[in-house]
Amino acid sequence: MTMLKLQSSNLSSRLTFFVALGGIAIGLVVGFLAGLKPLLVGAALFGGAVLVWFFAKFEQAVMGLLILRSSLDIFSDYQIPAAFALGLDILAILYVTLKLLTGQRIQVDNFWWLFVGWILLQGLWVVLLPLGGLGLEGSYLPTAIREWVRLFSWLMVYLIVMQLKDRVHPQKLISLLFLSLIAPLTAAAMQTFLPQSVLPSQLVNVTADSIGENLSRINGTLGHPNTFGTFLLLFIGLTTWKLRCAKQRVTWLVLLGVLAFFFVGTKALFSIVMLAVFILVLVVPRLSLTNLIGGLLLFAIVIGLFGMTEFGQERLASIAETPLLNPDMNISRAITLSKSDGNSFNWRLAEWSYLLKQWEYSPLLGFGLGTTPFVSHSGLLPHNDYIRALIEGGVLGIVTFITFLASQVVRILQLLRSPTISSSQRQLCEILLAISLALPVGMITENIWSHTTFFFYWSTLMAIAGWDNWNQSNTKDNSIKLTQLAHY
């Protein structure tokens, strides 16, 4: 008992020291900014308040930030998502550093270390760019840094969610994630049922596609319909998981119907293909009449609603004018026609062909992270994540990209084979496996790697899926919590 009191006293002293040191640092920063630009004082004080709130109410703060992320993409013009990611990175690093300095345990798993290694490897392209080792010059370094920080943020999300282990039950945390649907679905409903003239500028649902044609498509608060599509697919998966686990299924059936309705409203054909793969992977291992009927019914509703729209009919018909389904059209003719026929599939073929020719100038290491739009003649991403990986990272880059995707599948399979896995955890892993196998298919014709919000929540779920406390009814942190900072 005396030893425990002594350790608690030592921990208290160290926390007091670091809090005091942080207060001095904040005071110095505020004083400096007051002399430089008074408006920055307010920003500094706001940042300080967020920092105190984050440490004093850690569990609530993390869950609040997770829920908030789905509402931010419509403010991309103001760099709000980038600021959010950078702020979250800083908070995660500060939190973990403080835990290390105070001798507390940092929760990580084996996959996190693999994730760390992959992120560090991506930094190779950031270092080589200004050294002249890639296909572009060093002036593109800010672009590469921004892309690396974006990837690094997914790692920090994984890390900060891991710190909730033994503090919040995994099923409760996933249930709280459904609150992140409120803002996107509300915005999507407004875009669907209200005239565009009464919508805020951020919610006007007109999107220019890859060939410049304006299309009326819903995007919720995710900024782009395709991004909204993958986001909805993820939550369709989570809702399916809830249907499997919950005793009262009516609410989740209604939510699944709502998600399917808005999923069709994104008018993203690639996401429907991903849904088909998702259902196939989910149904085949547990083939039964109920599962088969449920899976076919969900897909039939989605494809039926999509085919009933004028845009859906045009998009399905346009596939017949591509080399994929038209034996009289070769790739060369499709590329030539892409300049005038308005067919987005043929536009993709032309874009990929051009980029592959550019790749030959830097085949081994590519041109650098985030530089594909500068290599492309259209100034856009190629709507193919494998070609993007090849352009930005060369042969080495696409190998590491595919390896990272495969490692996630392997991680989920390892969890499924664990002898201690609980029923609800197993069912979640089956959902994640189905999505992880649908992703590589969608990446063939879409820029899914740029769907930051999707991977924000994907990193969250990958972290939770590996927790070993699913069988516990209550989770308790046996260490002294940082919420006690208010008392020191």
Short mmCIF file of C-alpha atoms in Angstrom, two decimals:
data_model
loop_
_atom_site.label_atom_id
_atom_site.label_comp_id
_atom_site.label_asym_id
_atom_site.label_seq_id
_atom_site.Cartn_x
_atom_site.Cartn_y
_atom_site.Cartn_z
CA MET A 1 0.00 0.00 0.00
CA THR A 2 2.81 2.39 0.87
CA MET A 3 4.49 1.64 -2.44
CA LEU A 4 1.26 2.39 -4.36
CA LYS A 5 0.87 5.70 -2.55
CA LEU A 6 4.49 6.57 -3.34
CA GLN A 7 3.98 5.77 -7.06
CA SER A 8 0.80 7.82 -7.11
CA SER A 9 2.62 10.71 -5.45
CA ASN A 10 5.46 10.52 -7.96
CA LEU A 11 3.01 10.42 -10.86
CA SER A 12 1.15 13.39 -9.41
CA SER A 13 4.37 15.35 -9.10
CA ARG A 14 5.35 14.61 -12.68
CA LEU A 15 1.90 15.55 -14.00
CA THR A 16 2.03 18.79 -12.03
CA PHE A 17 5.43 19.58 -13.49
CA PHE A 18 4.38 18.99 -17.08
CA VAL A 19 1.13 20.89 -16.70
CA ALA A 20 3.02 23.85 -15.22
CA LEU A 21 5.58 23.65 -18.02
CA GLY A 22 2.76 23.61 -20.57
CA GLY A 23 1.16 26.64 -18.91
CA ILE A 24 4.42 28.59 -19.13
CA ALA A 25 4.78 27.64 -22.80
CA ILE A 26 1.23 28.73 -23.60
CA GLY A 27 1.80 32.02 -21.77
CA LEU A 28 4.94 32.72 -23.78
CA VAL A 29 3.20 31.90 -27.07
CA VAL A 30 0.21 34.10 -26.25
CA GLY A 31 2.49 36.98 -25.26
CA PHE A 32 4.48 36.66 -28.47
CA LEU A 33 1.35 36.51 -30.65
CA ALA A 34 -0.17 39.52 -28.88
CA GLY A 35 2.76 41.60 -30.04
CA LEU A 36 2.76 40.08 -33.52
CA LYS A 37 -0.94 39.95 -34.40
CA PRO A 38 -3.74 40.29 -31.82
CA LEU A 39 -6.12 38.05 -33.81
CA LEU A 40 -3.75 35.16 -33.34
CA VAL A 41 -4.19 35.44 -29.58
CA GLY A 42 -7.77 34.26 -29.87
CA ALA A 43 -6.66 31.30 -31.99
CA ALA A 44 -3.95 30.44 -29.46
CA LEU A 45 -6.37 30.63 -26.54
CA PHE A 46 -8.88 28.49 -28.43
CA GLY A 47 -6.16 25.95 -29.14
CA GLY A 48 -5.18 25.96 -25.48
CA ALA A 49 -8.79 25.39 -24.43
CA VAL A 50 -9.09 22.46 -26.84
CA LEU A 51 -5.86 21.02 -25.46
CA VAL A 52 -7.10 21.22 -21.85
CA TRP A 53 -10.44 19.70 -22.83
CA PHE A 54 -8.70 16.89 -24.72
CA PHE A 55 -6.60 15.86 -21.72
CA ALA A 56 -9.24 16.45 -19.07
CA LYS A 57 -12.02 14.58 -20.92
CA PHE A 58 -10.01 12.22 -23.07
CA GLU A 59 -12.64 9.58 -23.84
CA GLN A 60 -15.36 12.13 -24.61
CA ALA A 61 -12.94 14.25 -26.64
CA VAL A 62 -11.80 11.40 -28.86
CA MET A 63 -15.35 10.18 -29.46
CA GLY A 64 -16.45 13.73 -30.22
CA LEU A 65 -13.66 14.18 -32.75
CA LEU A 66 -14.50 10.86 -34.40
CA ILE A 67 -18.13 11.91 -34.80
CA LEU A 68 -17.23 15.40 -36.01
CA ARG A 69 -14.95 14.29 -38.87
CA SER A 70 -17.79 13.37 -41.25
CA SER A 71 -19.07 16.97 -41.21
CA LEU A 72 -15.91 18.75 -42.33
CA ASP A 73 -15.26 18.02 -46.00
CA ILE A 74 -17.71 20.67 -47.24
CA PHE A 75 -15.33 23.22 -45.72
CA SER A 76 -12.32 22.04 -47.72
CA ASP A 77 -12.03 25.44 -49.41
CA TYR A 78 -11.21 26.86 -45.98
CA GLN A 79 -8.69 24.08 -45.25
CA ILE A 80 -10.76 22.93 -42.26
CA PRO A 81 -10.24 19.16 -42.83
CA ALA A 82 -6.48 19.71 -43.18
CA ALA A 83 -6.40 21.78 -39.99
CA PHE A 84 -8.47 19.12 -38.21
CA ALA A 85 -6.06 16.37 -39.27
CA LEU A 86 -3.01 18.39 -38.24
CA GLY A 87 -4.59 19.26 -34.91
CA LEU A 88 -5.49 15.63 -34.25
CA ASP A 89 -1.93 14.59 -35.08
CA ILE A 90 -0.54 17.10 -32.60
CA LEU A 91 -2.99 16.07 -29.88
CA ALA A 92 -2.19 12.39 -30.38
CA ILE A 93 1.57 12.99 -30.23
CA LEU A 94 1.25 15.18 -27.13
CA TYR A 95 -0.98 12.66 -25.39
CA VAL A 96 1.30 9.72 -26.08
CA THR A 97 4.40 11.74 -25.15
CA LEU A 98 2.86 12.70 -21.83
CA LYS A 99 1.94 9.09 -21.11
CA LEU A 100 5.51 8.04 -21.85
CA LEU A 101 6.96 10.77 -19.64
CA THR A 102 4.68 9.77 -16.78
CA GLY A 103 5.44 6.07 -17.13
CA GLN A 104 2.00 5.01 -18.32
CA ARG A 105 1.32 2.25 -20.80
CA ILE A 106 0.77 3.03 -24.49
CA GLN A 107 -1.79 0.72 -26.12
CA VAL A 108 -0.61 -0.56 -29.51
CA ASP A 109 -0.81 -3.84 -31.42
CA ASN A 110 1.30 -5.66 -33.99
CA PHE A 111 -0.55 -4.19 -36.96
CA TRP A 112 0.14 -0.67 -35.69
CA TRP A 113 3.87 -1.35 -35.91
CA LEU A 114 3.45 -2.57 -39.48
CA PHE A 115 1.46 0.60 -40.17
CA VAL A 116 4.32 2.67 -38.72
CA GLY A 117 6.84 0.94 -40.96
CA TRP A 118 4.73 1.56 -44.04
CA ILE A 119 4.26 5.25 -43.22
CA LEU A 120 8.00 5.67 -42.64
CA LEU A 121 8.67 4.00 -45.98
CA GLN A 122 6.36 6.49 -47.69
CA GLY A 123 8.58 9.22 -46.29
CA LEU A 124 11.31 7.98 -48.65
CA TRP A 125 9.54 9.70 -51.55
CA VAL A 126 9.35 12.95 -49.57
CA VAL A 127 13.10 12.85 -48.91
CA LEU A 128 14.07 11.90 -52.45
CA LEU A 129 12.00 14.62 -54.14
CA PRO A 130 14.17 17.64 -53.20
CA LEU A 131 17.32 15.54 -53.74
CA GLY A 132 16.44 15.09 -57.40
CA GLY A 133 15.91 11.35 -57.12
CA LEU A 134 12.40 11.35 -58.63
CA GLY A 135 10.78 12.40 -61.88
CA LEU A 136 9.88 15.92 -60.71
CA GLU A 137 11.91 18.71 -59.15
CA GLY A 138 12.02 19.81 -55.53
CA SER A 139 9.46 22.61 -55.98
CA TYR A 140 6.74 19.97 -55.57
CA LEU A 141 7.94 19.16 -52.05
CA PRO A 142 4.98 20.91 -50.29
CA THR A 143 2.59 18.68 -52.23
CA ALA A 144 4.48 15.56 -51.18
CA ILE A 145 4.57 16.67 -47.55
CA ARG A 146 0.82 17.32 -47.52
CA GLU A 147 0.16 13.86 -48.91
CA TRP A 148 2.47 12.22 -46.39
CA VAL A 149 0.83 14.10 -43.51
CA ARG A 150 -2.57 12.93 -44.78
CA LEU A 151 -1.40 9.31 -44.60
CA PHE A 152 0.28 9.92 -41.25
CA SER A 153 -3.04 11.17 -39.86
CA TRP A 154 -4.61 7.74 -40.44
CA LEU A 155 -1.83 6.26 -38.33
CA MET A 156 -2.52 8.78 -35.56
CA VAL A 157 -6.24 7.98 -35.67
CA TYR A 158 -5.37 4.31 -35.21
CA LEU A 159 -3.07 5.19 -32.29
CA ILE A 160 -5.45 7.50 -30.48
CA VAL A 161 -8.35 5.04 -30.82
CA MET A 162 -6.14 2.31 -29.38
CA GLN A 163 -5.79 4.40 -26.21
CA LEU A 164 -9.53 3.98 -25.64
CA LYS A 165 -9.04 0.27 -25.11
CA ASP A 166 -10.07 -0.76 -21.56
CA ARG A 167 -11.81 2.62 -21.22
CA VAL A 168 -14.73 2.22 -23.65
CA HIS A 169 -16.35 -1.05 -24.67
CA PRO A 170 -15.75 -1.72 -28.40
CA GLN A 171 -19.43 -2.25 -29.22
CA LYS A 172 -20.35 1.00 -27.49
CA LEU A 173 -17.68 2.91 -29.40
CA ILE A 174 -18.83 1.54 -32.75
CA SER A 175 -22.43 2.35 -31.86
CA LEU A 176 -21.39 5.94 -31.16
CA LEU A 177 -19.83 6.14 -34.63
CA PHE A 178 -23.34 6.01 -36.08
CA LEU A 179 -23.80 9.56 -34.78
CA SER A 180 -21.37 10.63 -37.51
CA LEU A 181 -24.18 9.84 -39.98
CA ILE A 182 -26.41 12.65 -38.70
CA ALA A 183 -24.79 15.56 -40.52
CA PRO A 184 -24.11 13.78 -43.86
CA LEU A 185 -27.59 12.25 -44.07
CA THR A 186 -29.26 15.52 -43.10
CA ALA A 187 -27.33 17.33 -45.82
CA ALA A 188 -28.12 14.53 -48.30
CA ALA A 189 -31.85 14.82 -47.50
CA MET A 190 -31.70 18.57 -48.11
CA GLN A 191 -29.93 18.01 -51.43
CA THR A 192 -32.51 15.43 -52.44
CA PHE A 193 -35.76 17.11 -51.44
CA LEU A 194 -35.07 20.87 -51.37
CA PRO A 195 -34.55 23.21 -54.34
CA GLN A 196 -30.91 24.04 -54.89
CA SER A 197 -31.73 27.75 -54.73
CA VAL A 198 -32.39 27.51 -50.99
CA LEU A 199 -29.34 25.39 -50.15
CA PRO A 200 -26.14 26.84 -48.67
CA SER A 201 -23.38 27.07 -51.27
CA GLN A 202 -21.47 24.20 -49.62
CA LEU A 203 -24.43 21.85 -50.10
CA VAL A 204 -25.37 22.60 -53.71
CA ASN A 205 -25.37 19.13 -55.22
CA VAL A 206 -23.89 19.86 -58.63
CA THR A 207 -20.64 18.05 -59.31
CA ALA A 208 -18.42 18.31 -62.36
CA ASP A 209 -17.35 14.86 -63.40
CA SER A 210 -14.01 13.92 -64.94
CA ILE A 211 -14.97 15.14 -68.39
CA GLY A 212 -16.49 18.39 -67.19
CA GLU A 213 -20.19 17.53 -67.40
CA ASN A 214 -22.27 18.93 -64.55
CA LEU A 215 -24.29 16.25 -62.84
CA SER A 216 -26.90 16.50 -60.10
CA ARG A 217 -25.60 14.06 -57.47
CA ILE A 218 -25.83 14.09 -53.70
CA ASN A 219 -22.64 14.29 -51.65
CA GLY A 220 -23.93 14.95 -48.12
CA THR A 221 -21.16 16.72 -46.24
CA LEU A 222 -18.42 14.66 -47.89
CA GLY A 223 -17.62 17.15 -50.66
CA HIS A 224 -17.90 14.70 -53.57
CA PRO A 225 -20.53 12.05 -54.40
CA ASN A 226 -17.92 9.32 -54.89
CA THR A 227 -16.49 10.00 -51.43
CA PHE A 228 -19.98 9.91 -50.00
CA GLY A 229 -20.55 6.58 -51.75
CA THR A 230 -17.64 4.80 -50.05
CA PHE A 231 -18.59 6.39 -46.72
CA LEU A 232 -22.14 5.04 -47.05
CA LEU A 233 -20.84 1.61 -48.07
CA LEU A 234 -18.81 1.48 -44.87
CA PHE A 235 -21.87 2.26 -42.76
CA ILE A 236 -24.02 -0.15 -44.76
CA GLY A 237 -21.51 -2.72 -43.59
CA LEU A 238 -21.73 -1.57 -39.97
CA THR A 239 -25.53 -1.56 -40.14
CA THR A 240 -25.42 -5.12 -41.45
CA TRP A 241 -23.23 -5.99 -38.48
CA LYS A 242 -25.79 -4.44 -36.14
CA LEU A 243 -28.56 -6.43 -37.80
CA ARG A 244 -26.64 -9.61 -37.07
CA CYS A 245 -26.04 -8.70 -33.41
CA ALA A 246 -29.14 -6.78 -32.36
CA LYS A 247 -32.29 -8.39 -30.95
CA GLN A 248 -34.50 -5.51 -32.10
CA ARG A 249 -33.82 -5.27 -35.84
CA VAL A 250 -36.55 -2.94 -37.08
CA THR A 251 -34.55 0.24 -36.44
CA TRP A 252 -31.49 -1.13 -38.21
CA LEU A 253 -33.57 -2.33 -41.17
CA VAL A 254 -34.99 1.17 -41.54
CA LEU A 255 -31.50 2.68 -41.34
CA LEU A 256 -30.24 0.20 -43.94
CA GLY A 257 -33.03 1.28 -46.27
CA VAL A 258 -32.20 4.95 -45.76
CA LEU A 259 -28.50 4.32 -46.42
CA ALA A 260 -29.33 2.34 -49.57
CA PHE A 261 -31.55 5.18 -50.83
CA PHE A 262 -28.84 7.80 -50.46
CA PHE A 263 -26.23 5.32 -51.70
CA VAL A 264 -28.08 5.24 -55.02
CA GLY A 265 -28.36 9.04 -54.95
CA THR A 266 -24.59 9.36 -55.22
CA LYS A 267 -24.97 7.91 -58.75
CA ALA A 268 -21.56 6.26 -58.46
CA LEU A 269 -21.47 3.10 -60.55
CA PHE A 270 -18.17 1.93 -59.08
CA SER A 271 -19.72 1.89 -55.59
CA ILE A 272 -22.49 -0.43 -56.81
CA VAL A 273 -19.84 -2.83 -58.07
CA MET A 274 -18.17 -2.60 -54.66
CA LEU A 275 -21.51 -3.36 -53.01
CA ALA A 276 -21.84 -6.46 -55.19
CA VAL A 277 -18.40 -7.67 -54.10
CA PHE A 278 -19.22 -6.86 -50.48
CA ILE A 279 -22.43 -8.91 -50.59
CA LEU A 280 -20.74 -11.78 -52.40
CA VAL A 281 -17.91 -12.04 -49.86
CA LEU A 282 -20.35 -11.78 -46.97
CA VAL A 283 -22.89 -14.31 -48.24
CA VAL A 284 -20.78 -17.10 -49.79
CA PRO A 285 -18.98 -18.32 -46.60
CA ARG A 286 -22.31 -18.60 -44.78
CA LEU A 287 -24.48 -19.60 -47.67
CA SER A 288 -28.04 -20.04 -46.49
CA LEU A 289 -31.42 -19.22 -47.92
CA THR A 290 -31.88 -16.27 -45.54
CA ASN A 291 -28.46 -14.77 -46.27
CA LEU A 292 -28.83 -15.32 -50.00
CA ILE A 293 -32.27 -13.72 -50.15
CA GLY A 294 -31.18 -10.80 -47.96
CA GLY A 295 -28.06 -10.13 -50.03
CA LEU A 296 -29.87 -10.41 -53.37
CA LEU A 297 -32.71 -8.21 -52.13
CA LEU A 298 -30.37 -5.46 -50.99
CA PHE A 299 -28.45 -5.50 -54.28
CA ALA A 300 -31.66 -5.67 -56.33
CA ILE A 301 -33.06 -2.62 -54.53
CA VAL A 302 -29.88 -0.62 -55.12
CA ILE A 303 -29.41 -1.57 -58.78
CA GLY A 304 -33.14 -1.16 -59.41
CA LEU A 305 -33.22 2.36 -57.98
CA PHE A 306 -30.05 3.22 -59.90
CA GLY A 307 -31.47 1.89 -63.18
CA MET A 308 -34.71 3.82 -62.70
CA THR A 309 -32.92 7.17 -62.87
CA GLU A 310 -32.13 8.81 -66.21
CA PHE A 311 -28.49 9.18 -65.20
CA GLY A 312 -28.27 5.53 -64.20
CA GLN A 313 -29.70 4.39 -67.52
CA GLU A 314 -27.26 6.59 -69.43
CA ARG A 315 -24.31 5.38 -67.33
CA LEU A 316 -25.22 1.72 -67.82
CA ALA A 317 -25.72 2.28 -71.54
CA SER A 318 -22.36 4.02 -71.83
CA ILE A 319 -20.58 0.83 -70.75
CA ALA A 320 -21.75 -0.77 -74.01
CA GLU A 321 -19.73 1.85 -75.90
CA THR A 322 -16.45 0.77 -74.35
CA PRO A 323 -13.99 -2.00 -75.32
CA LEU A 324 -15.23 -3.88 -72.26
CA LEU A 325 -18.57 -4.81 -73.86
CA ASN A 326 -18.23 -3.69 -77.48
CA PRO A 327 -16.11 -6.13 -79.53
CA ASP A 328 -16.01 -3.68 -82.45
CA MET A 329 -14.24 -1.03 -80.38
CA ASN A 330 -10.57 -1.36 -79.53
CA ILE A 331 -8.67 0.70 -76.97
CA SER A 332 -7.13 3.01 -79.57
CA ARG A 333 -10.52 3.95 -80.97
CA ALA A 334 -11.96 4.42 -77.48
CA ILE A 335 -9.12 6.80 -76.62
CA THR A 336 -9.72 8.76 -79.82
CA LEU A 337 -13.48 8.97 -79.22
CA SER A 338 -12.98 10.00 -75.58
CA LYS A 339 -12.32 13.58 -76.70
CA SER A 340 -15.82 13.95 -78.11
CA ASP A 341 -18.19 11.18 -77.00
CA GLY A 342 -18.51 12.26 -73.36
CA ASN A 343 -18.00 8.67 -72.19
CA SER A 344 -16.23 8.75 -68.81
CA PHE A 345 -15.04 5.16 -69.21
CA ASN A 346 -13.26 5.97 -72.45
CA TRP A 347 -11.89 9.13 -70.80
CA ARG A 348 -10.33 6.89 -68.17
CA LEU A 349 -8.69 4.75 -70.83
CA ALA A 350 -7.19 7.83 -72.46
CA GLU A 351 -5.97 9.15 -69.12
CA TRP A 352 -4.42 5.84 -68.11
CA SER A 353 -2.71 5.46 -71.47
CA TYR A 354 -1.14 8.92 -71.18
CA LEU A 355 0.03 8.37 -67.61
CA LEU A 356 1.59 5.01 -68.40
CA LYS A 357 3.65 6.68 -71.11
CA GLN A 358 4.77 9.32 -68.59
CA TRP A 359 5.67 6.61 -66.07
CA GLU A 360 8.37 5.38 -68.46
CA TYR A 361 10.40 8.52 -67.64
CA SER A 362 10.70 7.49 -63.98
CA PRO A 363 9.78 3.80 -63.74
CA LEU A 364 11.47 2.69 -60.51
CA LEU A 365 10.58 5.43 -58.00
CA GLY A 366 7.99 7.52 -59.83
CA PHE A 367 7.42 11.26 -59.48
CA GLY A 368 6.60 11.74 -55.78
CA LEU A 369 3.65 11.56 -53.39
CA GLY A 370 0.58 13.51 -54.49
CA THR A 371 2.10 14.58 -57.81
CA THR A 372 -0.18 12.66 -60.21
CA PRO A 373 -2.26 15.76 -61.16
CA PHE A 374 0.96 17.53 -62.17
CA VAL A 375 1.99 14.62 -64.40
CA SER A 376 -1.46 14.17 -65.93
CA HIS A 377 -2.41 16.28 -68.95
CA SER A 378 -5.89 16.82 -67.44
CA GLY A 379 -4.65 17.99 -64.04
CA LEU A 380 -6.84 15.37 -62.35
CA LEU A 381 -6.32 12.14 -60.48
CA PRO A 382 -6.52 9.14 -62.84
CA HIS A 383 -9.56 7.33 -61.35
CA ASN A 384 -7.34 4.30 -60.85
CA ASP A 385 -5.41 4.01 -57.61
CA TYR A 386 -2.98 1.44 -59.00
CA ILE A 387 -1.90 3.76 -61.79
CA ARG A 388 -1.68 6.57 -59.27
CA ALA A 389 0.59 4.44 -57.06
CA LEU A 390 2.71 3.59 -60.10
CA ILE A 391 3.06 7.24 -61.16
CA GLU A 392 3.81 8.58 -57.69
CA GLY A 393 5.97 5.72 -56.40
CA GLY A 394 7.09 3.77 -59.45
CA VAL A 395 7.47 0.01 -59.28
CA LEU A 396 8.55 0.20 -55.64
CA GLY A 397 5.58 2.40 -54.80
CA ILE A 398 2.92 0.15 -56.30
CA VAL A 399 4.49 -2.90 -54.63
CA THR A 400 4.32 -1.21 -51.21
CA PHE A 401 0.78 -0.02 -51.95
CA ILE A 402 -0.53 -3.47 -52.81
CA THR A 403 1.41 -4.96 -49.89
CA PHE A 404 -0.28 -2.56 -47.48
CA LEU A 405 -3.73 -3.39 -48.84
CA ALA A 406 -2.95 -7.10 -48.57
CA SER A 407 -1.63 -6.71 -45.02
CA GLN A 408 -5.00 -5.40 -43.89
CA VAL A 409 -6.71 -8.48 -45.31
CA VAL A 410 -4.15 -10.71 -43.60
CA ARG A 411 -4.69 -8.85 -40.30
CA ILE A 412 -8.45 -9.42 -40.47
CA LEU A 413 -7.99 -13.10 -41.33
CA GLN A 414 -5.65 -13.49 -38.35
CA LEU A 415 -8.31 -12.03 -36.08
CA LEU A 416 -10.95 -14.35 -37.53
CA ARG A 417 -8.73 -17.35 -36.76
CA SER A 418 -8.13 -16.29 -33.18
CA PRO A 419 -9.47 -18.92 -30.73
CA THR A 420 -10.54 -16.22 -28.26
CA ILE A 421 -12.54 -14.08 -30.69
CA SER A 422 -16.07 -13.29 -29.55
CA SER A 423 -19.16 -13.71 -31.72
CA SER A 424 -19.76 -9.98 -32.26
CA GLN A 425 -16.06 -9.40 -32.93
CA ARG A 426 -16.03 -12.21 -35.49
CA GLN A 427 -19.05 -10.76 -37.26
CA LEU A 428 -17.43 -7.32 -37.37
CA CYS A 429 -14.25 -8.82 -38.84
CA GLU A 430 -16.33 -10.56 -41.51
CA ILE A 431 -17.84 -7.20 -42.44
CA LEU A 432 -14.39 -5.58 -42.56
CA LEU A 433 -13.06 -8.45 -44.66
CA ALA A 434 -15.86 -7.99 -47.20
CA ILE A 435 -15.14 -4.26 -47.42
CA SER A 436 -11.37 -4.79 -47.62
CA LEU A 437 -11.90 -7.10 -50.61
CA ALA A 438 -14.31 -4.67 -52.28
CA LEU A 439 -11.84 -1.79 -52.00
CA PRO A 440 -9.26 -3.15 -54.48
CA VAL A 441 -12.07 -3.67 -57.01
CA GLY A 442 -13.35 -0.10 -56.65
CA MET A 443 -9.81 1.23 -56.92
CA ILE A 444 -9.65 0.06 -60.53
CA THR A 445 -11.92 2.89 -61.72
CA GLU A 446 -12.02 5.38 -58.81
CA ASN A 447 -9.73 7.54 -56.68
CA ILE A 448 -10.65 5.75 -53.46
CA TRP A 449 -7.19 6.42 -52.00
CA SER A 450 -8.14 10.11 -51.91
CA HIS A 451 -11.28 9.41 -49.84
CA THR A 452 -9.75 10.64 -46.60
CA THR A 453 -12.93 10.46 -44.53
CA PHE A 454 -13.46 6.80 -45.42
CA PHE A 455 -9.95 5.87 -44.28
CA PHE A 456 -10.37 7.96 -41.13
CA TYR A 457 -13.20 5.67 -40.04
CA TRP A 458 -11.57 2.60 -41.56
CA SER A 459 -8.48 3.14 -39.35
CA THR A 460 -10.81 3.52 -36.37
CA LEU A 461 -12.56 0.21 -37.07
CA MET A 462 -9.31 -1.64 -37.80
CA ALA A 463 -8.02 -0.55 -34.39
CA ILE A 464 -11.20 -1.56 -32.54
CA ALA A 465 -11.45 -4.92 -34.32
CA GLY A 466 -8.15 -6.02 -32.78
CA TRP A 467 -9.07 -5.26 -29.17
CA ASP A 468 -9.01 -8.28 -26.86
CA ASN A 469 -11.70 -7.05 -24.45
CA TRP A 470 -14.81 -7.82 -26.50
CA ASN A 471 -15.91 -10.47 -24.01
CA GLN A 472 -15.77 -8.05 -21.07
CA SER A 473 -19.03 -6.47 -20.01
CA ASN A 474 -17.25 -3.50 -18.44
CA THR A 475 -13.94 -1.89 -19.30
CA LYS A 476 -11.87 -0.21 -16.67
CA ASP A 477 -8.55 1.56 -16.84
CA ASN A 478 -6.45 0.36 -13.91
CA SER A 479 -3.97 3.21 -14.33
CA ILE A 480 -4.44 6.75 -13.06
CA LYS A 481 -6.52 8.56 -15.67
CA LEU A 482 -5.48 11.85 -17.17
CA THR A 483 -8.90 13.25 -16.25
CA GLN A 484 -7.30 13.76 -12.87
CA LEU A 485 -5.25 16.60 -14.35
CA ALA A 486 -7.97 18.97 -13.19
CA HIS A 487 -7.02 18.18 -9.59
CA TYR A 488 -3.32 19.00 -9.96
#
